Amino acid sequence: PEDIEVAYQLGYKIKLVGTAEETNGMVNVNVGPVLLPKAHPLAGVNYENNAVFVTGAAVGETMFYGPGAGELPTATSVVSDLITVAKNSRLGTNGNAFNSYKHETKHTPKEQVFSKYYLRLTMDDKTGTFLKLTQIFAEAGVGFDKILQQPYDDFTATVVIVTHSTSQAQLEQAIARVTDEPEMQMLAKYSVVEG
């Protein structure tokens, strides 16, 4: 709930998103919660609806949208699948592959996967702790786009950071260092989708 509220204040909505991107013959695939700008078409997909947002060289941005979860769509899908299985059993076509497309590929290295990130952590609210935090990120090559700091209690502060675009490897290096610091505790990390 806290991340949802803070993300909304920063102009984002948190959505579960699956992404796949091919660059130079390598793929980067990810599924997880991300921060989307409120104006992004996927940010408006709610309730039982699902969407597929595609960016193509020839077509630009397109979105396919419709029901994909919930009581009625799920029941419809299950019944449709059962009918297909029964029909294929009767026709003796069970086991036919949907397609036989194969494509050997490599995953994009972490050093080449870039994104902005939303981070939330708590840290001791004492002189020098925030300086140490900024030094850790600077040494990993991670810059800050936005920072919010609020008192958590008399001795601890909550810090929310939105980074500049950075590699996954750089971010992991910074988070590993933060995790080693007894006065800091990482609570949340989300990719931030721009545009």
XYZ file of C-alpha atoms in Angstrom, residues 77-89:
13
model
C -11.576 -20.085 -21.459
C -11.794 -23.315 -19.454
C -14.918 -24.484 -21.304
C -13.336 -23.569 -24.653
C -10.198 -25.556 -23.771
C -12.279 -28.584 -22.709
C -14.226 -28.481 -25.975
C -10.955 -28.291 -27.950
C -9.504 -31.270 -26.043
C -12.685 -33.314 -26.601
C -12.783 -32.412 -30.307
C -9.086 -33.224 -30.796
C -9.513 -36.544 -28.950
